[in-house]
mmCIF file with all atom_site columns, C-alpha atoms in Angstrom:
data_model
loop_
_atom_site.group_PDB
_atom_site.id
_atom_site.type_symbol
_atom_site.label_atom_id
_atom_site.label_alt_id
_atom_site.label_comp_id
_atom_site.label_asym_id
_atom_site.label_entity_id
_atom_site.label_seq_id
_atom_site.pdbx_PDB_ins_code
_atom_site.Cartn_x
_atom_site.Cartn_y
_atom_site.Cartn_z
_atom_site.occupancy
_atom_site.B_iso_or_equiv
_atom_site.pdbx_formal_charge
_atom_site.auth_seq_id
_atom_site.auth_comp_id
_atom_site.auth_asym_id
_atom_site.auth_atom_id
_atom_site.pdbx_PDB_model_num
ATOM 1   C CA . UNK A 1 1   ? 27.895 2.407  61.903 1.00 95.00 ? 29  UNK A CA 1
ATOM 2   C CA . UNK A 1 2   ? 24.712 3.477  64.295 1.00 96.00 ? 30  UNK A CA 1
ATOM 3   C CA . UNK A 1 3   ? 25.304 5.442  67.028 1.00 97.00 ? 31  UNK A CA 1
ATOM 4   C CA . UNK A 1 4   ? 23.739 7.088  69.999 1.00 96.00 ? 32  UNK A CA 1
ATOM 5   C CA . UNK A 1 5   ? 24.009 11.172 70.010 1.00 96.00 ? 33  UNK A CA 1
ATOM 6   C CA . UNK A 1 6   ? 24.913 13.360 73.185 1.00 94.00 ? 34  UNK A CA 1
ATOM 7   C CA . UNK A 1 7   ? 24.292 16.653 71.502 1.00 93.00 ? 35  UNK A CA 1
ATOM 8   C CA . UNK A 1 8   ? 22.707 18.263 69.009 1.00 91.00 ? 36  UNK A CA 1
ATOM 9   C CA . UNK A 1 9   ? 24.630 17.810 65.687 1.00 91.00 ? 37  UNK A CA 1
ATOM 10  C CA . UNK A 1 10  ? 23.781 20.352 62.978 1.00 88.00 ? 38  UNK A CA 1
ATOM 11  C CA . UNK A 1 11  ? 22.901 18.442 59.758 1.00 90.00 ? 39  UNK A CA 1
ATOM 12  C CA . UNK A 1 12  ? 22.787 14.924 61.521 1.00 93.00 ? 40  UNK A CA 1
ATOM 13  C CA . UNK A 1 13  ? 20.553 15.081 64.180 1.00 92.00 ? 41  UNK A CA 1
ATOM 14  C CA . UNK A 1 14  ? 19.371 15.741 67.590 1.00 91.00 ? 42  UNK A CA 1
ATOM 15  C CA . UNK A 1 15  ? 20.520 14.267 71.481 1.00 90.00 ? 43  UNK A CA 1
ATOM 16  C CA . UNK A 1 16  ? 19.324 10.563 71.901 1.00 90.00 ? 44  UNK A CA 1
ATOM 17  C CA . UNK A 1 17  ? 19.020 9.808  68.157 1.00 92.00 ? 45  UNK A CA 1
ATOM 18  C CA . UNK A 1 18  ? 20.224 7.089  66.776 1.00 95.00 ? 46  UNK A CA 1
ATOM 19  C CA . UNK A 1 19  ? 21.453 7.623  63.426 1.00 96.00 ? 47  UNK A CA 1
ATOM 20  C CA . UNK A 1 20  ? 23.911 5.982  61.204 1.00 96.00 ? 48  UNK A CA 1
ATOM 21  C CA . UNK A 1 21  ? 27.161 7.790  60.045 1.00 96.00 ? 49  UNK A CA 1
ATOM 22  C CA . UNK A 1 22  ? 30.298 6.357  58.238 1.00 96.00 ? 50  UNK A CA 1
ATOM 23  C CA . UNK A 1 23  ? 32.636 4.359  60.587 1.00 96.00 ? 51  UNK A CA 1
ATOM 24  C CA . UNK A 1 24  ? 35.433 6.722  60.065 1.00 96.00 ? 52  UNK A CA 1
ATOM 25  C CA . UNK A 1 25  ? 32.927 9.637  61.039 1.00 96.00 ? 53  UNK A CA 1
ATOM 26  C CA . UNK A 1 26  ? 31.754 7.883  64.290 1.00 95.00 ? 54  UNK A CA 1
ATOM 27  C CA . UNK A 1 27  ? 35.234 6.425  65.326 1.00 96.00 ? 55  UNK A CA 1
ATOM 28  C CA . UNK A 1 28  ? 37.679 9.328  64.615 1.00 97.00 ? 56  UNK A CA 1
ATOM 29  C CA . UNK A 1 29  ? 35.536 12.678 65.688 1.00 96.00 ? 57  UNK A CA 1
ATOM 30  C CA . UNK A 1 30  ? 32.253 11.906 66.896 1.00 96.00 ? 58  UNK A CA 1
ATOM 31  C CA . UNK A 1 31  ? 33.195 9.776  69.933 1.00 96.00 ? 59  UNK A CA 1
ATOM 32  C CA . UNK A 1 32  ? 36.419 10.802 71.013 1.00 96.00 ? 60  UNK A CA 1
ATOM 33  C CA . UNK A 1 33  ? 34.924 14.774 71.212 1.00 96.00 ? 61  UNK A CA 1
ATOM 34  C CA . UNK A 1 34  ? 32.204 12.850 73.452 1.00 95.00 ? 62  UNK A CA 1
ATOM 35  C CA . UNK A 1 35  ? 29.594 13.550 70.879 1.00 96.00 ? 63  UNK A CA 1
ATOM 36  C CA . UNK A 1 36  ? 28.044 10.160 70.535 1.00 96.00 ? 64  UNK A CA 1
ATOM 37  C CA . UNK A 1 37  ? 28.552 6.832  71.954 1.00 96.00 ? 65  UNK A CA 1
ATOM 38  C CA . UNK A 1 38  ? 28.329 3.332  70.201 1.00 96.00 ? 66  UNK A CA 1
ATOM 39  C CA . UNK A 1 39  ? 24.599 2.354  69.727 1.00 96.00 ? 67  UNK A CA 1
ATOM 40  C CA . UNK A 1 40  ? 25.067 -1.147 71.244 1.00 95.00 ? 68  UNK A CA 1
ATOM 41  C CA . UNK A 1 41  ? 22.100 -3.118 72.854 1.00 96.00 ? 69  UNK A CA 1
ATOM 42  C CA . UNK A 1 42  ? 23.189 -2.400 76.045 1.00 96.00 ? 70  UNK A CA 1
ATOM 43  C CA . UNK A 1 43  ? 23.408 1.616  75.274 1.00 95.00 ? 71  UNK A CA 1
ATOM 44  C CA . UNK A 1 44  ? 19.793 0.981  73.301 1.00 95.00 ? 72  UNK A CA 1
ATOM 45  C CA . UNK A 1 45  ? 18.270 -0.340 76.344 1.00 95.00 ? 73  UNK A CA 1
ATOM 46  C CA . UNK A 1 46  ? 20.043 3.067  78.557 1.00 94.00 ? 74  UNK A CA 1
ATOM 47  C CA . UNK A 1 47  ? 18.707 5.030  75.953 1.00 93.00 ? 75  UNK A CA 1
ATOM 48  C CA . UNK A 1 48  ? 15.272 3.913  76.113 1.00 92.00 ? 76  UNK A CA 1
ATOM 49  C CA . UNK A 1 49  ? 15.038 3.946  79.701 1.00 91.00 ? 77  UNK A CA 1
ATOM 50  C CA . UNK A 1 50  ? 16.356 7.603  80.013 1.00 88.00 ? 78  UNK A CA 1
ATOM 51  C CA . UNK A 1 51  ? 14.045 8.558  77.637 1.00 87.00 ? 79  UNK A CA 1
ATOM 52  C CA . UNK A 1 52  ? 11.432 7.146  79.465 1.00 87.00 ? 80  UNK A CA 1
ATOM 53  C CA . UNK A 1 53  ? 12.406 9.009  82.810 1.00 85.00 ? 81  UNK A CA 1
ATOM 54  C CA . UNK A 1 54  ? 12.646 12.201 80.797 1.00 85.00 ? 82  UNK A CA 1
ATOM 55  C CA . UNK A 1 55  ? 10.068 12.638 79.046 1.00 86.00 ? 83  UNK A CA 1
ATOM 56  C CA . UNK A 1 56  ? 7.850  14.884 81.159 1.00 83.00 ? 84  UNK A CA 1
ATOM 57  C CA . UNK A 1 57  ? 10.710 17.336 81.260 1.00 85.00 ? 85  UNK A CA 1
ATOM 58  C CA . UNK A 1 58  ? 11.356 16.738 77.619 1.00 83.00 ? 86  UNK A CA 1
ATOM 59  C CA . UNK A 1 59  ? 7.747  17.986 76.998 1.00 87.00 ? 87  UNK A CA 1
ATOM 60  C CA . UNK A 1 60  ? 7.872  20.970 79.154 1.00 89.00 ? 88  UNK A CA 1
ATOM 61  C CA . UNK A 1 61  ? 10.743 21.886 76.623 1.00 89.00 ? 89  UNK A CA 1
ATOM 62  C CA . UNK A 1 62  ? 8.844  21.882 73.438 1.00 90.00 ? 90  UNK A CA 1
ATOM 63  C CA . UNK A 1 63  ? 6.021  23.215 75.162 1.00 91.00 ? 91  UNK A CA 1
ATOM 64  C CA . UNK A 1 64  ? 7.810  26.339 76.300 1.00 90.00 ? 92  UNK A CA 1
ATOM 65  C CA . UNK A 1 65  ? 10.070 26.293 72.821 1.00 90.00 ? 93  UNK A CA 1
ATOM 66  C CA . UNK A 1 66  ? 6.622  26.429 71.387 1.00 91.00 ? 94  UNK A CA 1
ATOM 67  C CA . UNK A 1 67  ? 5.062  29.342 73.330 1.00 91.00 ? 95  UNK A CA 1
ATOM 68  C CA . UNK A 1 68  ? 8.524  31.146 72.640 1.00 89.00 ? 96  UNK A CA 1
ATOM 69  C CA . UNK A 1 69  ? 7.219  30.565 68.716 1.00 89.00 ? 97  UNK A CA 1
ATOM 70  C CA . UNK A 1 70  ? 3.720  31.749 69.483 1.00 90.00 ? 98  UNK A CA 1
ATOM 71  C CA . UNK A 1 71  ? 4.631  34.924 71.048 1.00 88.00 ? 99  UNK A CA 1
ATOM 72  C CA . UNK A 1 72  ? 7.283  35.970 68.058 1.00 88.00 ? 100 UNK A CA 1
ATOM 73  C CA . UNK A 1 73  ? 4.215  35.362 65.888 1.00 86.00 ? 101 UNK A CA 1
ATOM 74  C CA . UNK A 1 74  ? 4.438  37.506 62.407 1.00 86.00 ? 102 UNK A CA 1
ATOM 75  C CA . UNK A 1 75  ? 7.004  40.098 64.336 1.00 87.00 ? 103 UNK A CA 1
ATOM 76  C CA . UNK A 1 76  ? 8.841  42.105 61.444 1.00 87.00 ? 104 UNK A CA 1
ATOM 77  C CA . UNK A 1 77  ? 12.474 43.136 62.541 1.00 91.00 ? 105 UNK A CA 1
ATOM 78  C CA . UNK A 1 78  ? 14.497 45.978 61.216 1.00 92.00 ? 106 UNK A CA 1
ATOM 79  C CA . UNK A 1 79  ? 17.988 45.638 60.473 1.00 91.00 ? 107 UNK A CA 1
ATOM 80  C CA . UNK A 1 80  ? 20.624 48.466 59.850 1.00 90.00 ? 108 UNK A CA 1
ATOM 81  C CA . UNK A 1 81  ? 23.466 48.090 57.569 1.00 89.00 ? 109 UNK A CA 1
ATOM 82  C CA . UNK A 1 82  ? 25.807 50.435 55.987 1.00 90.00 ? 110 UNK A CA 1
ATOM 83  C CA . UNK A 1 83  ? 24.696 50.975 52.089 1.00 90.00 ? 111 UNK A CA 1
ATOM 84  C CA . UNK A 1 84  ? 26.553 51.837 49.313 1.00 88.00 ? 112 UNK A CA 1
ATOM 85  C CA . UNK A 1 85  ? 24.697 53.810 46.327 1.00 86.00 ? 113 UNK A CA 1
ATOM 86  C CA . UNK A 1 86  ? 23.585 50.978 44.400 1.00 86.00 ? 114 UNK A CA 1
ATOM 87  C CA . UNK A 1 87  ? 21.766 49.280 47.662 1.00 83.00 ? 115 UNK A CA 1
ATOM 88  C CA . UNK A 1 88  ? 24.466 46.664 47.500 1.00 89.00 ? 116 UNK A CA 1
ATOM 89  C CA . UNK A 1 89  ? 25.496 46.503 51.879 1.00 90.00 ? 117 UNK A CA 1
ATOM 90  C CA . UNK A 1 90  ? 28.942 46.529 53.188 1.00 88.00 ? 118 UNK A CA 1
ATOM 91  C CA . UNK A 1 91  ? 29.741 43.571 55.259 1.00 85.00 ? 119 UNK A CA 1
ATOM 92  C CA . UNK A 1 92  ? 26.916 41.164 55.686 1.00 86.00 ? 120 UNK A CA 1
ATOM 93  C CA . UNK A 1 93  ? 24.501 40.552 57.979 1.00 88.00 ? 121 UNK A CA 1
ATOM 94  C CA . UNK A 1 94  ? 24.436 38.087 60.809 1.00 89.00 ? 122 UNK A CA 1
ATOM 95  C CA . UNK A 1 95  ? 22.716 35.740 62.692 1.00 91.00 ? 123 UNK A CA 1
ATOM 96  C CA . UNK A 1 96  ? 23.974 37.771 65.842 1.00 93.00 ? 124 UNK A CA 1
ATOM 97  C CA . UNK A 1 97  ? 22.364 40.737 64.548 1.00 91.00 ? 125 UNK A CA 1
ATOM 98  C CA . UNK A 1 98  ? 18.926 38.657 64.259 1.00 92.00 ? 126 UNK A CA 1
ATOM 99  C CA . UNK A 1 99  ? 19.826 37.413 67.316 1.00 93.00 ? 127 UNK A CA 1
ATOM 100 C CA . UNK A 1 100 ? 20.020 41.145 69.194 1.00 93.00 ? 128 UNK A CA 1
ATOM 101 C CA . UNK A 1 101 ? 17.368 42.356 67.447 1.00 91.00 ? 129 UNK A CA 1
ATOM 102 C CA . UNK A 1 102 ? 14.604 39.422 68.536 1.00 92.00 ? 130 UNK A CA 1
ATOM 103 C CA . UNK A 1 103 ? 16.384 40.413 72.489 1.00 92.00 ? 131 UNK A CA 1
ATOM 104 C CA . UNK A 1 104 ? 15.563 44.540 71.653 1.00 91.00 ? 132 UNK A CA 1
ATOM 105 C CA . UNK A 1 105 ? 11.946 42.744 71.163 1.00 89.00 ? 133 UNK A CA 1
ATOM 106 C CA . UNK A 1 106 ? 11.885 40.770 74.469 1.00 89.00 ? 134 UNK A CA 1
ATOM 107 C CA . UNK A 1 107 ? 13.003 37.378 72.894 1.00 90.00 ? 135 UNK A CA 1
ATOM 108 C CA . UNK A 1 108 ? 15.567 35.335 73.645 1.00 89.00 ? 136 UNK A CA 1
ATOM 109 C CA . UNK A 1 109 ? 17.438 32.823 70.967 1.00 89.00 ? 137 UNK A CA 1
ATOM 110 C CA . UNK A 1 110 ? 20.651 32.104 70.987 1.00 90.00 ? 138 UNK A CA 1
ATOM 111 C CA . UNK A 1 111 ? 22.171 32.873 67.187 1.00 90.00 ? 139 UNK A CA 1
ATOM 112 C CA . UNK A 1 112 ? 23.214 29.078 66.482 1.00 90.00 ? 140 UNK A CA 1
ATOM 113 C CA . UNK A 1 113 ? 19.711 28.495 66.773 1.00 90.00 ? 141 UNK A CA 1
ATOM 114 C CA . UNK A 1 114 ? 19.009 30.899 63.578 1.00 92.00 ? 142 UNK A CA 1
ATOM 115 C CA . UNK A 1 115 ? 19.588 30.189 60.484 1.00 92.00 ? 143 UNK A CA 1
ATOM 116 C CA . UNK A 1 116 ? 19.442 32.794 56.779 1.00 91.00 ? 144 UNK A CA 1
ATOM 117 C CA . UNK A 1 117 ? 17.532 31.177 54.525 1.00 86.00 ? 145 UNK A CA 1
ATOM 118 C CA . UNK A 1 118 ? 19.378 33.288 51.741 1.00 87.00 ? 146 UNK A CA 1
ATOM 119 C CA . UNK A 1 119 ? 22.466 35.258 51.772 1.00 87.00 ? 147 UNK A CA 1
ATOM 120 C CA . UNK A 1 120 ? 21.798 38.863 52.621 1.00 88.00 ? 148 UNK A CA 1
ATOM 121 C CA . UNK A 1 121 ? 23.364 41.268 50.310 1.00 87.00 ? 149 UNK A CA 1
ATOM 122 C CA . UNK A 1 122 ? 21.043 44.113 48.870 1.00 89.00 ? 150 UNK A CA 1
ATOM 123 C CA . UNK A 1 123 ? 18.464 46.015 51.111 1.00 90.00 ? 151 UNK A CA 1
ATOM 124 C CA . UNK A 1 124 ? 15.199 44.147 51.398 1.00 90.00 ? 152 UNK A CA 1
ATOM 125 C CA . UNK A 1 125 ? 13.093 41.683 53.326 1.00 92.00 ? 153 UNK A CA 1
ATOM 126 C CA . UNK A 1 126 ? 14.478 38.245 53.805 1.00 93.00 ? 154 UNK A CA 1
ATOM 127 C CA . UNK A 1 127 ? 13.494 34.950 56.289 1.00 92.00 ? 155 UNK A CA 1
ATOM 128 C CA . UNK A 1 128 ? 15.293 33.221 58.909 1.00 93.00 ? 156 UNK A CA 1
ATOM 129 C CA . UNK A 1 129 ? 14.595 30.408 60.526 1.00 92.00 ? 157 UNK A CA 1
ATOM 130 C CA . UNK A 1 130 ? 14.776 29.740 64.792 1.00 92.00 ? 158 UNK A CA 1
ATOM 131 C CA . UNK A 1 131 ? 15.711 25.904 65.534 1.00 90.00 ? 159 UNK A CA 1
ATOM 132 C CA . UNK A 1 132 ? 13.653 26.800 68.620 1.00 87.00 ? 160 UNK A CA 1
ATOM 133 C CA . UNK A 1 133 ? 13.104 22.683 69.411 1.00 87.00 ? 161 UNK A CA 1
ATOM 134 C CA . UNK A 1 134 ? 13.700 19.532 66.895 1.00 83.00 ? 162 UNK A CA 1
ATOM 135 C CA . UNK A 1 135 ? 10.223 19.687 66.363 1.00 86.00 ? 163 UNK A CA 1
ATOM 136 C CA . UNK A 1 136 ? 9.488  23.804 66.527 1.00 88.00 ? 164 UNK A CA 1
ATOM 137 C CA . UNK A 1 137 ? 10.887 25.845 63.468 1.00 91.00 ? 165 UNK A CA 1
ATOM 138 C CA . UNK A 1 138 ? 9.577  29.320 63.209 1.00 91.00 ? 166 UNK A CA 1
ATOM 139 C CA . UNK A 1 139 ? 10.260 31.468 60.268 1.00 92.00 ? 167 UNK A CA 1
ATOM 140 C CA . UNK A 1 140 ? 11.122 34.818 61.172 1.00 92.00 ? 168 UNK A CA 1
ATOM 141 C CA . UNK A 1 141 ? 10.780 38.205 58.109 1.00 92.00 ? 169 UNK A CA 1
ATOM 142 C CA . UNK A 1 142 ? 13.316 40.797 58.882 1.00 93.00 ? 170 UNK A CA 1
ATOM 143 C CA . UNK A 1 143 ? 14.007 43.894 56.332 1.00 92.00 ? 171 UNK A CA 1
ATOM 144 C CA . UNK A 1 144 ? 17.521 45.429 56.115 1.00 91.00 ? 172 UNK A CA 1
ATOM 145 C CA . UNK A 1 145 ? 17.492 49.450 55.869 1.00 90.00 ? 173 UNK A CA 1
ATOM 146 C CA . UNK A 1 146 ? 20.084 51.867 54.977 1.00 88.00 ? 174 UNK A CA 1
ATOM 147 C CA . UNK A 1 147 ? 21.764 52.826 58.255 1.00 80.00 ? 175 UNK A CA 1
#
């Protein structure tokens, strides 16, 4: 079943894709929550003209997402976290920490936009990644300290 996206989906795609997805997918959550709307000719030929009237504003988007990646650059954050003796931390830490951290620094991201590209459970340096556009991914190094 092909479909037309409203939003961004996590793991299937972006707004004004059209992707395909199993019927019971499309017809049972997708377009009742307003998600996506049948990709019919009719809805192609919307698509493609929206597109077309958007696409100046779509470019000042990834333009600005990617000036948003230049400026973080190589930026190293620090994250505290409570430590127990063997360096093992309590808890876990969290895209919202990443999140507040990169704002401390003068950057803002929204956390759903970050994702750990390991689970972060001894003190160290790890990655994330910032979903900054569909087309602008920026890795970001952070280290976790004893706090």
């Amino acid at each position: 079943m092909e479909i037309i996206l409203k939003t961004d989906i996590a793991g299937l795609g972006y707004k004004n894709d059209v992707v395909t997805v199993k019927p019971g997918y499309g017809r049972n959550y997708l377009i009742p929550q307003g998600f996506a709307v049948m990709a019919t000719p009719s809805n192609k030929k919307i698509l493609a003209e929206n597109i077309k009237q958007i696409a100046h504003k779509l470019e000042k988007i990834k333009l600005d997402a990617q000036t948003l990646s230049d400026s973080i650059g190589e930026l190293a954050l620090e994250i505290a976290a409570k430590v127990g003796e063997s360096g093992k931390i309590f808890g876990r830490v969290t895209t919202l920490q990443i999140s507040e951290a990169l704002k401390e620094k003068g950057f803002e991201v929204d956390r759903k936009k970050i994702s750990l590209d390991s689970e972060v459970k001894f003190v160290g340096e790890y990655a994330a990644t910032l979903d900054l556009h569909k087309d602008v991914k920026h890795k970001v190094k952070f280290t976790v300290v004893a706090d």
